[in-house]
Coordinates of C-alpha atoms and ligand atoms in Angstrom, one line a residue:
X24 CA -39.6 -47.7 -7.9
X25 CA -36.7 -47.0 -5.5
X26 CA -35.9 -43.9 -3.5
X27 CA -32.2 -44.0 -4.3
X28 CA -31.0 -40.4 -4.8
X29 CA -28.8 -40.0 -7.9
X30 CA -25.1 -39.2 -7.3
X31 CA -22.9 -37.7 -10.1
X32 CA -19.3 -37.8 -9.0
X33 CA -16.2 -36.3 -10.7
X34 CA -12.9 -38.0 -10.2
X35 CA -10.2 -35.5 -11.1
X36 CA -7.4 -38.1 -10.8
X37 CA -3.9 -36.5 -11.0
X38 CA -5.1 -33.3 -12.8
X39 CA -5.2 -29.7 -11.6
X40 CA -2.9 -27.6 -9.4
X41 CA -4.4 -25.8 -6.4
X42 CA -5.3 -22.6 -8.4
X43 CA -6.7 -24.6 -11.2
X44 CA -8.8 -26.7 -8.8
X45 CA -10.1 -23.7 -7.0
X46 CA -11.0 -22.0 -10.4
X47 CA -12.8 -25.1 -11.7
X48 CA -14.7 -25.7 -8.4
X49 CA -15.8 -22.1 -8.4
X50 CA -17.2 -22.3 -11.9
X51 CA -18.9 -25.5 -11.1
X52 CA -20.6 -24.1 -8.0
X53 CA -22.0 -21.2 -10.1
X54 CA -23.2 -23.6 -12.9
X55 CA -25.0 -25.8 -10.3
X56 CA -26.5 -23.1 -8.1
X57 CA -30.0 -24.2 -9.0
X58 CA -29.4 -27.9 -8.6
X59 CA -31.4 -29.5 -5.8
X60 CA -32.6 -32.9 -6.8
X61 CA -29.3 -34.8 -7.1
X62 CA -26.1 -35.4 -5.1
X63 CA -22.9 -34.1 -6.6
X64 CA -19.3 -34.7 -5.5
X65 CA -15.9 -33.9 -6.8
X66 CA -12.6 -35.6 -5.9
X67 CA -9.7 -33.2 -6.5
X68 CA -6.1 -34.3 -5.7
X69 CA -5.2 -34.3 -2.0
X70 CA -3.2 -31.0 -2.3
X71 CA -6.3 -29.0 -3.3
X72 CA -8.9 -30.5 -0.9
X73 CA -8.8 -27.9 1.8
X74 CA -8.9 -25.0 -0.6
X75 CA -11.7 -26.5 -2.7
X76 CA -13.6 -27.3 0.5
X77 CA -13.8 -23.5 1.1
X78 CA -15.1 -23.0 -2.4
X79 CA -17.9 -25.6 -2.3
X80 CA -19.1 -25.0 1.3
X81 CA -22.8 -24.3 1.4
X82 CA -23.3 -25.5 -2.3
X83 CA -24.7 -28.7 -3.6
X84 CA -21.2 -30.0 -4.3
X85 CA -19.6 -32.3 -1.8
X86 CA -15.9 -33.1 -1.5
X87 CA -14.2 -36.4 -1.9
X88 CA -10.7 -37.7 -1.7
X89 CA -9.3 -40.2 -4.1
X90 CA -7.9 -42.6 -1.6
X91 CA -6.9 -42.9 2.1
X92 CA -4.6 -45.0 4.3
X93 CA -6.3 -47.0 7.1
X94 CA -4.0 -46.2 10.0
X95 CA -5.0 -43.3 12.3
X96 CA -1.5 -41.8 12.4
X97 CA 2.1 -42.8 12.6
X98 CA 5.3 -43.2 10.6
X99 CA 3.8 -43.8 7.2
X100 CA 5.6 -41.4 5.0
X101 CA 3.5 -40.2 2.1
X102 CA 0.2 -41.5 3.4
X103 CA -3.0 -39.6 4.3
X104 CA -5.2 -40.6 7.2
X105 CA -9.0 -40.6 7.3
X106 CA -9.1 -37.9 10.0
X107 CA -6.9 -35.7 7.8
X108 CA -9.5 -36.0 5.0
X109 CA -12.3 -35.2 7.4
X110 CA -10.4 -32.1 8.6
X111 CA -9.9 -31.0 5.0
X112 CA -13.7 -31.1 4.5
X113 CA -14.2 -34.5 2.8
X114 CA -17.5 -36.3 3.0
X115 CA -16.7 -39.1 0.5
X116 CA -13.6 -41.1 -0.4
X117 CA -13.0 -43.2 -3.5
X118 CA -11.6 -46.6 -2.7
X119 CA -10.1 -49.3 -4.9
X120 CA -10.1 -47.4 -8.1
X121 CA -8.8 -49.7 -10.9
X122 CA -5.8 -47.4 -11.4
X123 CA -4.8 -48.0 -7.8
X124 CA -5.3 -51.7 -8.3
X125 CA -3.3 -51.7 -11.5
X126 CA -0.4 -49.4 -10.7
X127 CA -0.2 -49.3 -6.9
X128 CA -0.8 -52.9 -5.7
X129 CA -4.3 -52.3 -4.3
X130 CA -5.9 -55.6 -3.5
X131 CA -9.3 -56.7 -2.3
X132 CA -7.9 -57.0 1.2
X133 CA -6.5 -53.5 1.3
X134 CA -9.8 -52.2 -0.2
X135 CA -11.5 -53.9 2.8
X136 CA -9.2 -52.2 5.3
X137 CA -9.7 -48.8 3.7
X138 CA -13.5 -49.1 3.6
X139 CA -13.5 -50.0 7.3
X140 CA -11.3 -46.9 8.1
X141 CA -13.7 -44.8 6.0
X142 CA -16.7 -45.9 8.0
X143 CA -14.9 -45.6 11.3
X144 CA -14.4 -41.9 10.5
X145 CA -17.8 -41.2 9.0
X146 CA -16.6 -40.9 5.5
X147 CA -18.7 -42.4 2.7
X148 CA -16.7 -44.9 0.7
X149 CA -17.2 -45.1 -3.0
X150 CA -15.9 -48.6 -3.6
X151 CA -14.8 -49.3 -7.2
X152 CA -15.1 -52.6 -8.9
X153 CA -14.6 -53.6 -12.5
X154 CA -13.3 -56.2 -14.9
X155 CA -10.5 -55.9 -17.4
X156 CA -11.0 -56.4 -21.2
X157 CA -9.4 -59.8 -21.0
X158 CA -11.6 -60.9 -18.1
X159 CA -14.7 -59.8 -20.1
X160 CA -13.6 -61.6 -23.2
X161 CA -12.9 -64.8 -21.3
X162 CA -16.5 -64.5 -19.9
X163 CA -15.2 -64.0 -16.3
X164 CA -16.9 -60.7 -15.7
X165 CA -19.3 -61.9 -13.1
X166 CA -16.9 -64.1 -11.2
X167 CA -14.3 -61.3 -11.0
X168 CA -16.9 -58.8 -9.7
X169 CA -18.3 -61.4 -7.3
X170 CA -14.9 -61.8 -5.8
X171 CA -14.1 -58.1 -5.7
X172 CA -17.4 -57.3 -4.0
X173 CA -17.3 -60.2 -1.5
X174 CA -13.7 -59.8 -0.5
X175 CA -13.9 -56.0 -0.4
X176 CA -16.9 -56.2 1.9
X177 CA -15.8 -59.2 4.0
X178 CA -16.8 -59.0 7.7
X179 CA -19.1 -56.0 7.4
X180 CA -22.7 -56.2 8.5
X181 CA -25.7 -54.8 6.6
X182 CA -25.8 -52.1 9.2
X183 CA -22.2 -51.1 8.6
X184 CA -22.9 -50.8 4.8
X185 CA -25.9 -48.4 4.9
X186 CA -23.8 -45.5 3.6
X187 CA -21.7 -47.5 1.1
X188 CA -21.6 -46.4 -2.6
X189 CA -20.4 -48.8 -5.3
X190 CA -19.0 -47.7 -8.6
X191 CA -18.9 -50.2 -11.4
X192 CA -16.0 -49.2 -13.7
X193 CA -15.1 -51.7 -16.5
X194 CA -11.4 -51.2 -16.9
X195 CA -11.7 -51.4 -20.7
X196 CA -14.1 -48.4 -20.7
X197 CA -11.9 -46.0 -18.6
X198 CA -10.4 -43.2 -20.6
X199 CA -10.8 -45.2 -23.8
X200 CA -14.0 -43.6 -25.2
X201 CA -15.5 -47.1 -25.2
X202 CA -18.6 -46.8 -22.9
X203 CA -20.3 -49.9 -21.8
X204 CA -23.8 -49.8 -23.5
X205 CA -26.5 -49.0 -21.1
X206 CA -27.7 -52.6 -21.3
X207 CA -24.2 -53.9 -20.4
X208 CA -24.1 -51.5 -17.4
X209 CA -27.6 -52.5 -16.3
X210 CA -26.8 -56.2 -16.6
X211 CA -23.8 -55.8 -14.3
X212 CA -25.5 -53.4 -11.9
X213 CA -28.3 -55.9 -11.5
X214 CA -25.8 -58.7 -10.9
X215 CA -24.0 -56.6 -8.2
X216 CA -27.3 -55.9 -6.5
X217 CA -28.1 -59.6 -6.4
X218 CA -24.7 -60.4 -4.8
X219 CA -25.4 -57.7 -2.2
X220 CA -28.9 -59.1 -1.6
X221 CA -27.5 -62.6 -1.0
X222 CA -24.9 -61.4 1.4
X223 CA -26.7 -58.5 3.2
X224 CA -30.4 -58.8 2.5
X225 CA -32.9 -57.2 0.2
X226 CA -33.4 -53.9 2.1
X227 CA -29.7 -53.0 2.0
X228 CA -29.3 -54.2 -1.6
X229 CA -32.1 -52.0 -2.7
X230 CA -30.8 -48.9 -0.8
X231 CA -27.2 -49.0 -2.0
X232 CA -26.3 -46.6 -4.9
X233 CA -24.4 -48.2 -7.8
X234 CA -22.7 -45.7 -10.1
X235 CA -21.4 -46.4 -13.6
X236 CA -18.0 -45.1 -14.6
X237 CA -16.1 -45.3 -17.9
X238 CA -16.2 -42.7 -20.6
X239 CA -19.4 -41.1 -19.3
X240 CA -20.1 -37.9 -21.3
X241 CA -23.0 -35.5 -21.7
X242 CA -24.3 -37.5 -24.7
X243 CA -24.5 -40.9 -23.0
X244 CA -25.5 -40.0 -19.4
X245 CA -29.3 -39.9 -20.0
X246 CA -29.4 -43.3 -21.5
X247 CA -27.3 -44.8 -18.7
X248 CA -29.4 -43.1 -16.0
X249 CA -32.6 -44.5 -17.6
X250 CA -31.5 -48.0 -16.5
X251 CA -33.3 -49.1 -13.3
X252 CA -30.1 -50.2 -11.4
X253 CA -27.9 -47.3 -12.5
X254 CA -28.0 -44.7 -9.8
X255 CA -25.3 -42.2 -10.9
X256 CA -22.0 -41.9 -12.6
X257 CA -18.3 -41.7 -11.6
X258 CA -16.9 -39.4 -14.3
X259 CA -13.2 -39.0 -15.1
X260 CA -12.1 -36.9 -18.1
X261 CA -15.5 -35.2 -18.6
X262 CA -15.5 -33.9 -15.0
X263 CA -12.4 -31.7 -15.5
X264 CA -14.3 -29.1 -17.5
X265 CA -17.1 -27.4 -15.4
X266 CA -19.4 -26.8 -18.3
X267 CA -19.2 -30.4 -19.5
X268 CA -19.6 -31.8 -16.0
X269 CA -22.6 -29.6 -15.3
X270 CA -24.2 -30.9 -18.4
X271 CA -23.8 -34.4 -17.1
X272 CA -25.3 -33.4 -13.7
X273 CA -28.2 -31.8 -15.5
X274 CA -28.8 -35.0 -17.6
X275 CA -32.6 -34.7 -17.2
X276 CA -32.8 -31.3 -19.0
Ligands
LIG8 P1 -13.2 -41.6 -17.7 O1 -14.5 -41.0 -17.5 O2 -12.1 -40.6 -18.1 O3 -13.3 -42.8 -18.7 O4 -12.7 -42.2 -16.3 C1 -13.6 -42.9 -15.6 C2 -13.0 -43.1 -14.2 O5 -12.0 -43.8 -14.0 C3 -13.6 -42.4 -13.1 O6 -13.1 -42.8 -11.9

């Protein structure tokens, strides 16, 4: 048995204007008013963070950003610093999502810099890793994940990583309706934990939460959460509707 507290996270990606985000967050807070035994976070677009922060304050819902830039401030047009996220009310930040790796040149090295900046500013990084369909088919899943994890976490100590959250998101399962089976998810989560154990020791490996992401829905969450190394979910499409997302949060009922 472990004492890892489940975390259900909603990544809103590039969806929702400010009024839409406020409306959705307000409905979610109502639907989750009795929720106490689980951590919940939502990651609206940057533009809606400050307003959504006012809506979720005092509720069980925490706020996350979808990315950050590692510099503290400066002439970096279009970028957002860690301190800006903290001042907008963020507790978490998603880092290295496969869409950022695929479309915006995110690399393991930049993931590493962003994670460091998150820790330095007391933000909890949710570090995303995952293999593509081609990598899985060519049986490279484990080597790809091993590299992403080791390079992304290079030069950290086990003490630094206490608050880290990892999200395993197989690229072939994102937005496709193709969920990894709960056995496939468990196999990878167990592998990721073993890599963490080798690099940072057993105590840290056992305490880090590893979320699964990729077409998580109300009808598959319970099965995924029944796996011993699945500690939560990073939900995309199904987090946009408050009713649907609250059903995922209440997966035990
Ligand atoms: P979907 O749940 O829409 O497949 O997205 C998963 C995801 O990318 C969450 O970060």
